[in-house]
Amino acid sequence: MTGRYGIEALNVYAGLAHIPVPALFAGRGLDPARLDNLMMRSRSVGLPFEDPVTNAVNAAGPLLDALGPGGRDGIELLVTSTESGLDLSKSVASYVHEYLGLSRNCRLLEVKQACYAATGAIQLATGYLASGASPGARALVIGTDLALVDARAGYAEPATGHGAVAVLVGDRPAVLAIDAGAFGVYSYETLDSARPTPELDIADVDRSLFAYLDCLSGSFADYRSRVADADFLATFGYLAMHTPFAGLVRAAHRKLAREHAARVATEPDFEYRVAPSLIYPAAVGNLCSGSVYLALASLLDHADLAAPARIGLYAYGSGCSSEFFSGVADAGSAAAVAAMGIGAHLAARRELSFAEYVRLLPVTLRALVPEPDRTVDLAPYQDFRQPDRRLLVHTGSKQYHRLYEWR
Amino acid sequence: MTATARAEVLATVRAVVADILPGLSPADIAEHRHLADLGADSVDRVEIIIGLLHRLGLREPMSSFSSPPNVGALVDLLVAKGAALPGGGR
């Protein structure tokens, strides 16, 4: 590895259920001609015993188990990044800290900047660790969210996912050595999508897609202004981007190629440098701020990394803020991510029929609505359990205190 | 801006839209219609705006084109951004 700080470990939890996108299209009466541009195969669907806390804990748990005895104690910063907050004051991180069994000598924070926030947290954490304030310390950043979409969301419904991505940051960057000082940012105020209430997502599709693409050009230009000789074709062996839906990433690649590599054959370049990053996102849906790291996991599980490669990463969050940055991965990166078995866990999700999916919505759409007392009946969902996995489940709340159990 | 210049921008819009939506002829692309009504999905609309900025030589954020209500308004917006000027908006 060429850098001293970066991603030590990476894992994904994308739920226990999914619905194939063609089935959702058929159930909603959406136009199947649009499947080609959407480029989505399936989407993860939340169950009533899952929430941003369980998703985060179930993503991070295997990473921490792999650290071995004492490994948890080296984590001195826990950040949950979410647009699915459970309380205006108490953070998701406070529950996650408890159920991950982290040290009491640990900073806890929750951050919000739509789908960008996890990247902002990782960059701030990397800078903090590199400051030398606490040599050898690690930071755990978890992007965790759930979906609040139904028929009202139109073509966004088949592209919205459910789950979390856990990223362990430190000075042993086995997954991605982040290039220090190599970044570009681009932000401005817009209302392209938002979650104004705990039950409602709103989106202006064109405004959001255009902002994503303007920010890609703007953040890449800023990156080039900071990194001498950075070149869209020559510098990056692969690209991984925030993926609201895979078809947008194809359009984004085409736009950057047009702006910076007019003579390249766009489609073969996309297939080689970008398509491996879209396999998991196309099977899961948009994971909000975890999405770019789901794309990174997909890339590391599917690209050829026999030789070290620099990866360009692009994070975008509505509202809006964005960053293009880079890091170096190698065969060890692929091995580290492969050990998490992400693809096998995605394949083990139970497929829902459209009728089953619709029956879940009245409960799951209210997952973020505060209720002082609630009991989650786990009995109807026994057949979603995977006996070989010990997972945290949400069992209810008592005087607003949320309750969880290991099952 | 002359009527001729606006007509040229409209012709460019029709050509780019017809290029992205092969089932349409330029004559189908009436000024009162919205791109979505013509069958352009969100990715098609991205490609149409990128194609127009490129063809017209405009350096303008895509977000400037987030909400024109129809083809005619899109043409007016492109003209306002300099599309009808010699050399486009460069």
JSON list of N, CA and C in Angstrom, two decimals, chain A residues 33-34 37-38 186 188 204-211 213-214 245 247-248 250-251 254-255 258, chain B residues 34 36 39-47 49-52 54 60-67:
[
{"chain": "A", "resi": 33, "resn": "ALA", "atom": "N", "xyz": [-40.10, -0.64, -20.74]},
{"chain": "A", "resi": 33, "resn": "ALA", "atom": "CA", "xyz": [-39.10, -0.08, -21.65]},
{"chain": "A", "resi": 33, "resn": "ALA", "atom": "C", "xyz": [-38.04, 0.72, -20.88]},
{"chain": "A", "resi": 34, "resn": "ARG", "atom": "N", "xyz": [-38.38, 1.11, -19.66]},
{"chain": "A", "resi": 34, "resn": "ARG", "atom": "CA", "xyz": [-37.43, 1.92, -18.88]},
{"chain": "A", "resi": 34, "resn": "ARG", "atom": "C", "xyz": [-36.41, 1.09, -18.11]},
{"chain": "A", "resi": 37, "resn": "ASN", "atom": "N", "xyz": [-32.55, 1.70, -19.14]},
{"chain": "A", "resi": 37, "resn": "ASN", "atom": "CA", "xyz": [-31.84, 2.86, -18.63]},
{"chain": "A", "resi": 37, "resn": "ASN", "atom": "C", "xyz": [-31.69, 2.84, -17.12]},
{"chain": "A", "resi": 38, "resn": "LEU", "atom": "N", "xyz": [-32.60, 2.12, -16.43]},
{"chain": "A", "resi": 38, "resn": "LEU", "atom": "CA", "xyz": [-32.51, 2.04, -14.97]},
{"chain": "A", "resi": 38, "resn": "LEU", "atom": "C", "xyz": [-31.34, 1.12, -14.58]},
{"chain": "A", "resi": 186, "resn": "TYR", "atom": "N", "xyz": [-17.44, 19.91, -4.19]},
{"chain": "A", "resi": 186, "resn": "TYR", "atom": "CA", "xyz": [-18.31, 20.85, -4.91]},
{"chain": "A", "resi": 186, "resn": "TYR", "atom": "C", "xyz": [-19.68, 20.81, -4.23]},
{"chain": "A", "resi": 188, "resn": "TYR", "atom": "N", "xyz": [-23.46, 23.22, -3.26]},
{"chain": "A", "resi": 188, "resn": "TYR", "atom": "CA", "xyz": [-24.30, 24.42, -3.30]},
{"chain": "A", "resi": 188, "resn": "TYR", "atom": "C", "xyz": [-25.70, 24.04, -2.83]},
{"chain": "A", "resi": 204, "resn": "ASP", "atom": "N", "xyz": [-37.19, 15.84, -6.78]},
{"chain": "A", "resi": 204, "resn": "ASP", "atom": "CA", "xyz": [-37.36, 16.45, -8.10]},
{"chain": "A", "resi": 204, "resn": "ASP", "atom": "C", "xyz": [-36.32, 15.75, -8.98]},
{"chain": "A", "resi": 205, "resn": "VAL", "atom": "N", "xyz": [-36.80, 14.82, -9.80]},
{"chain": "A", "resi": 205, "resn": "VAL", "atom": "CA", "xyz": [-35.89, 13.89, -10.47]},
{"chain": "A", "resi": 205, "resn": "VAL", "atom": "C", "xyz": [-34.85, 14.62, -11.31]},
{"chain": "A", "resi": 206, "resn": "ASP", "atom": "N", "xyz": [-35.28, 15.50, -12.20]},
{"chain": "A", "resi": 206, "resn": "ASP", "atom": "CA", "xyz": [-34.32, 16.18, -13.07]},
{"chain": "A", "resi": 206, "resn": "ASP", "atom": "C", "xyz": [-33.35, 17.04, -12.27]},
{"chain": "A", "resi": 207, "resn": "ARG", "atom": "N", "xyz": [-33.88, 17.76, -11.28]},
{"chain": "A", "resi": 207, "resn": "ARG", "atom": "CA", "xyz": [-33.01, 18.61, -10.48]},
{"chain": "A", "resi": 207, "resn": "ARG", "atom": "C", "xyz": [-31.94, 17.78, -9.78]},
{"chain": "A", "resi": 208, "resn": "SER", "atom": "N", "xyz": [-32.33, 16.60, -9.32]},
{"chain": "A", "resi": 208, "resn": "SER", "atom": "CA", "xyz": [-31.39, 15.76, -8.58]},
{"chain": "A", "resi": 208, "resn": "SER", "atom": "C", "xyz": [-30.34, 15.14, -9.50]},
{"chain": "A", "resi": 209, "resn": "LEU", "atom": "N", "xyz": [-30.79, 14.61, -10.63]},
{"chain": "A", "resi": 209, "resn": "LEU", "atom": "CA", "xyz": [-29.83, 14.00, -11.56]},
{"chain": "A", "resi": 209, "resn": "LEU", "atom": "C", "xyz": [-28.87, 15.04, -12.13]},
{"chain": "A", "resi": 210, "resn": "PHE", "atom": "N", "xyz": [-29.42, 16.21, -12.46]},
{"chain": "A", "resi": 210, "resn": "PHE", "atom": "CA", "xyz": [-28.56, 17.25, -13.03]},
{"chain": "A", "resi": 210, "resn": "PHE", "atom": "C", "xyz": [-27.57, 17.75, -11.99]},
{"chain": "A", "resi": 211, "resn": "ALA", "atom": "N", "xyz": [-28.02, 17.85, -10.73]},
{"chain": "A", "resi": 211, "resn": "ALA", "atom": "CA", "xyz": [-27.10, 18.29, -9.66]},
{"chain": "A", "resi": 211, "resn": "ALA", "atom": "C", "xyz": [-25.99, 17.25, -9.46]},
{"chain": "A", "resi": 213, "resn": "LEU", "atom": "N", "xyz": [-24.76, 15.32, -11.65]},
{"chain": "A", "resi": 213, "resn": "LEU", "atom": "CA", "xyz": [-23.82, 15.38, -12.78]},
{"chain": "A", "resi": 213, "resn": "LEU", "atom": "C", "xyz": [-23.02, 16.69, -12.77]},
{"chain": "A", "resi": 214, "resn": "ASP", "atom": "N", "xyz": [-23.65, 17.80, -12.41]},
{"chain": "A", "resi": 214, "resn": "ASP", "atom": "CA", "xyz": [-22.89, 19.06, -12.26]},
{"chain": "A", "resi": 214, "resn": "ASP", "atom": "C", "xyz": [-21.82, 18.91, -11.19]},
{"chain": "A", "resi": 245, "resn": "PHE", "atom": "N", "xyz": [-29.12, 4.88, -9.10]},
{"chain": "A", "resi": 245, "resn": "PHE", "atom": "CA", "xyz": [-29.46, 3.71, -9.92]},
{"chain": "A", "resi": 245, "resn": "PHE", "atom": "C", "xyz": [-28.33, 3.55, -10.91]},
{"chain": "A", "resi": 247, "resn": "GLY", "atom": "N", "xyz": [-28.01, 3.04, -14.01]},
{"chain": "A", "resi": 247, "resn": "GLY", "atom": "CA", "xyz": [-28.04, 3.75, -15.28]},
{"chain": "A", "resi": 247, "resn": "GLY", "atom": "C", "xyz": [-27.52, 5.18, -15.18]},
{"chain": "A", "resi": 248, "resn": "LEU", "atom": "N", "xyz": [-27.67, 5.79, -14.02]},
{"chain": "A", "resi": 248, "resn": "LEU", "atom": "CA", "xyz": [-27.15, 7.15, -13.85]},
{"chain": "A", "resi": 248, "resn": "LEU", "atom": "C", "xyz": [-25.62, 7.14, -13.85]},
{"chain": "A", "resi": 250, "resn": "ARG", "atom": "N", "xyz": [-23.77, 5.09, -15.49]},
{"chain": "A", "resi": 250, "resn": "ARG", "atom": "CA", "xyz": [-23.36, 4.96, -16.89]},
{"chain": "A", "resi": 250, "resn": "ARG", "atom": "C", "xyz": [-23.39, 6.34, -17.58]},
{"chain": "A", "resi": 251, "resn": "ALA", "atom": "N", "xyz": [-24.44, 7.10, -17.32]},
{"chain": "A", "resi": 251, "resn": "ALA", "atom": "CA", "xyz": [-24.53, 8.45, -17.92]},
{"chain": "A", "resi": 251, "resn": "ALA", "atom": "C", "xyz": [-23.43, 9.36, -17.36]},
{"chain": "A", "resi": 254, "resn": "ARG", "atom": "N", "xyz": [-20.19, 8.60, -19.01]},
{"chain": "A", "resi": 254, "resn": "ARG", "atom": "CA", "xyz": [-20.21, 9.12, -20.40]},
{"chain": "A", "resi": 254, "resn": "ARG", "atom": "C", "xyz": [-19.96, 10.63, -20.39]},
{"chain": "A", "resi": 255, "resn": "LYS", "atom": "N", "xyz": [-20.51, 11.33, -19.40]},
{"chain": "A", "resi": 255, "resn": "LYS", "atom": "CA", "xyz": [-20.32, 12.78, -19.33]},
{"chain": "A", "resi": 255, "resn": "LYS", "atom": "C", "xyz": [-18.85, 13.12, -19.04]},
{"chain": "A", "resi": 258, "resn": "ARG", "atom": "N", "xyz": [-16.77, 12.41, -22.07]},
{"chain": "A", "resi": 258, "resn": "ARG", "atom": "CA", "xyz": [-16.95, 13.44, -23.11]},
{"chain": "A", "resi": 258, "resn": "ARG", "atom": "C", "xyz": [-16.15, 14.69, -22.77]},
{"chain": "B", "resi": 34, "resn": "HIS", "atom": "N", "xyz": [-43.83, 18.33, -23.29]},
{"chain": "B", "resi": 34, "resn": "HIS", "atom": "CA", "xyz": [-42.72, 18.14, -22.34]},
{"chain": "B", "resi": 34, "resn": "HIS", "atom": "C", "xyz": [-41.91, 16.93, -22.80]},
{"chain": "B", "resi": 36, "resn": "ALA", "atom": "N", "xyz": [-40.80, 14.53, -21.14]},
{"chain": "B", "resi": 36, "resn": "ALA", "atom": "CA", "xyz": [-41.32, 13.28, -20.56]},
{"chain": "B", "resi": 36, "resn": "ALA", "atom": "C", "xyz": [-42.51, 12.77, -21.37]},
{"chain": "B", "resi": 39, "resn": "GLY", "atom": "N", "xyz": [-41.73, 10.68, -24.24]},
{"chain": "B", "resi": 39, "resn": "GLY", "atom": "CA", "xyz": [-41.19, 9.35, -23.97]},
{"chain": "B", "resi": 39, "resn": "GLY", "atom": "C", "xyz": [-39.78, 9.36, -23.42]},
{"chain": "B", "resi": 40, "resn": "ALA", "atom": "N", "xyz": [-39.25, 10.55, -23.10]},
{"chain": "B", "resi": 40, "resn": "ALA", "atom": "CA", "xyz": [-37.89, 10.63, -22.56]},
{"chain": "B", "resi": 40, "resn": "ALA", "atom": "C", "xyz": [-37.92, 10.31, -21.07]},
{"chain": "B", "resi": 41, "resn": "ASP", "atom": "N", "xyz": [-37.23, 9.24, -20.66]},
{"chain": "B", "resi": 41, "resn": "ASP", "atom": "CA", "xyz": [-37.11, 8.99, -19.23]},
{"chain": "B", "resi": 41, "resn": "ASP", "atom": "C", "xyz": [-35.99, 9.87, -18.66]},
{"chain": "B", "resi": 42, "resn": "SER", "atom": "N", "xyz": [-35.70, 9.70, -17.37]},
{"chain": "B", "resi": 42, "resn": "SER", "atom": "CA", "xyz": [-34.77, 10.65, -16.73]},
{"chain": "B", "resi": 42, "resn": "SER", "atom": "C", "xyz": [-33.37, 10.56, -17.35]},
{"chain": "B", "resi": 43, "resn": "VAL", "atom": "N", "xyz": [-32.94, 9.37, -17.71]},
{"chain": "B", "resi": 43, "resn": "VAL", "atom": "CA", "xyz": [-31.61, 9.23, -18.33]},
{"chain": "B", "resi": 43, "resn": "VAL", "atom": "C", "xyz": [-31.63, 9.85, -19.73]},
{"chain": "B", "resi": 44, "resn": "ASP", "atom": "N", "xyz": [-32.72, 9.65, -20.46]},
{"chain": "B", "resi": 44, "resn": "ASP", "atom": "CA", "xyz": [-32.85, 10.29, -21.78]},
{"chain": "B", "resi": 44, "resn": "ASP", "atom": "C", "xyz": [-32.77, 11.82, -21.64]},
{"chain": "B", "resi": 45, "resn": "ARG", "atom": "N", "xyz": [-33.41, 12.35, -20.61]},
{"chain": "B", "resi": 45, "resn": "ARG", "atom": "CA", "xyz": [-33.41, 13.81, -20.43]},
{"chain": "B", "resi": 45, "resn": "ARG", "atom": "C", "xyz": [-32.00, 14.30, -20.11]},
{"chain": "B", "resi": 46, "resn": "VAL", "atom": "N", "xyz": [-31.26, 13.51, -19.32]},
{"chain": "B", "resi": 46, "resn": "VAL", "atom": "CA", "xyz": [-29.85, 13.83, -19.07]},
{"chain": "B", "resi": 46, "resn": "VAL", "atom": "C", "xyz": [-29.09, 13.90, -20.40]},
{"chain": "B", "resi": 47, "resn": "GLU", "atom": "N", "xyz": [-29.28, 12.88, -21.22]},
{"chain": "B", "resi": 47, "resn": "GLU", "atom": "CA", "xyz": [-28.54, 12.81, -22.49]},
{"chain": "B", "resi": 47, "resn": "GLU", "atom": "C", "xyz": [-28.94, 13.95, -23.42]},
{"chain": "B", "resi": 49, "resn": "ILE", "atom": "N", "xyz": [-30.00, 17.00, -22.55]},
{"chain": "B", "resi": 49, "resn": "ILE", "atom": "CA", "xyz": [-29.40, 18.27, -22.10]},
{"chain": "B", "resi": 49, "resn": "ILE", "atom": "C", "xyz": [-27.88, 18.27, -22.36]},
{"chain": "B", "resi": 50, "resn": "ILE", "atom": "N", "xyz": [-27.22, 17.15, -22.07]},
{"chain": "B", "resi": 50, "resn": "ILE", "atom": "CA", "xyz": [-25.77, 17.09, -22.35]},
{"chain": "B", "resi": 50, "resn": "ILE", "atom": "C", "xyz": [-25.52, 17.28, -23.84]},
{"chain": "B", "resi": 51, "resn": "GLY", "atom": "N", "xyz": [-26.33, 16.61, -24.66]},
{"chain": "B", "resi": 51, "resn": "GLY", "atom": "CA", "xyz": [-26.17, 16.72, -26.11]},
{"chain": "B", "resi": 51, "resn": "GLY", "atom": "C", "xyz": [-26.40, 18.13, -26.61]},
{"chain": "B", "resi": 52, "resn": "LEU", "atom": "N", "xyz": [-27.41, 18.79, -26.05]},
{"chain": "B", "resi": 52, "resn": "LEU", "atom": "CA", "xyz": [-27.71, 20.17, -26.47]},
{"chain": "B", "resi": 52, "resn": "LEU", "atom": "C", "xyz": [-26.59, 21.13, -26.08]},
{"chain": "B", "resi": 54, "resn": "HIS", "atom": "N", "xyz": [-23.54, 20.46, -25.67]},
{"chain": "B", "resi": 54, "resn": "HIS", "atom": "CA", "xyz": [-22.39, 20.17, -26.52]},
{"chain": "B", "resi": 54, "resn": "HIS", "atom": "C", "xyz": [-22.59, 20.73, -27.93]},
{"chain": "B", "resi": 60, "resn": "GLU", "atom": "N", "xyz": [-22.76, 25.72, -19.45]},
{"chain": "B", "resi": 60, "resn": "GLU", "atom": "CA", "xyz": [-23.80, 26.09, -18.51]},
{"chain": "B", "resi": 60, "resn": "GLU", "atom": "C", "xyz": [-24.08, 24.89, -17.63]},
{"chain": "B", "resi": 61, "resn": "PRO", "atom": "N", "xyz": [-24.25, 25.06, -16.32]},
{"chain": "B", "resi": 61, "resn": "PRO", "atom": "CA", "xyz": [-24.58, 23.90, -15.48]},
{"chain": "B", "resi": 61, "resn": "PRO", "atom": "C", "xyz": [-25.86, 23.23, -15.96]},
{"chain": "B", "resi": 62, "resn": "MET", "atom": "N", "xyz": [-25.90, 21.92, -15.89]},
{"chain": "B", "resi": 62, "resn": "MET", "atom": "CA", "xyz": [-27.13, 21.21, -16.25]},
{"chain": "B", "resi": 62, "resn": "MET", "atom": "C", "xyz": [-28.29, 21.65, -15.37]},
{"chain": "B", "resi": 63, "resn": "SER", "atom": "N", "xyz": [-27.98, 22.03, -14.14]},
{"chain": "B", "resi": 63, "resn": "SER", "atom": "CA", "xyz": [-29.06, 22.39, -13.21]},
{"chain": "B", "resi": 63, "resn": "SER", "atom": "C", "xyz": [-29.83, 23.64, -13.67]},
{"chain": "B", "resi": 64, "resn": "SER", "atom": "N", "xyz": [-29.26, 24.40, -14.59]},
{"chain": "B", "resi": 64, "resn": "SER", "atom": "CA", "xyz": [-30.01, 25.53, -15.15]},
{"chain": "B", "resi": 64, "resn": "SER", "atom": "C", "xyz": [-31.22, 25.05, -15.94]},
{"chain": "B", "resi": 65, "resn": "PHE", "atom": "N", "xyz": [-31.23, 23.75, -16.30]},
{"chain": "B", "resi": 65, "resn": "PHE", "atom": "CA", "xyz": [-32.28, 23.23, -17.17]},
{"chain": "B", "resi": 65, "resn": "PHE", "atom": "C", "xyz": [-33.16, 22.22, -16.43]},
{"chain": "B", "resi": 66, "resn": "SER", "atom": "N", "xyz": [-33.28, 22.41, -15.10]},
{"chain": "B", "resi": 66, "resn": "SER", "atom": "CA", "xyz": [-34.01, 21.43, -14.30]},
{"chain": "B", "resi": 66, "resn": "SER", "atom": "C", "xyz": [-35.51, 21.47, -14.50]},
{"chain": "B", "resi": 67, "resn": "SER", "atom": "N", "xyz": [-36.06, 22.63, -14.89]},
{"chain": "B", "resi": 67, "resn": "SER", "atom": "CA", "xyz": [-37.52, 22.68, -14.84]},
{"chain": "B", "resi": 67, "resn": "SER", "atom": "C", "xyz": [-38.23, 23.40, -15.99]}
]
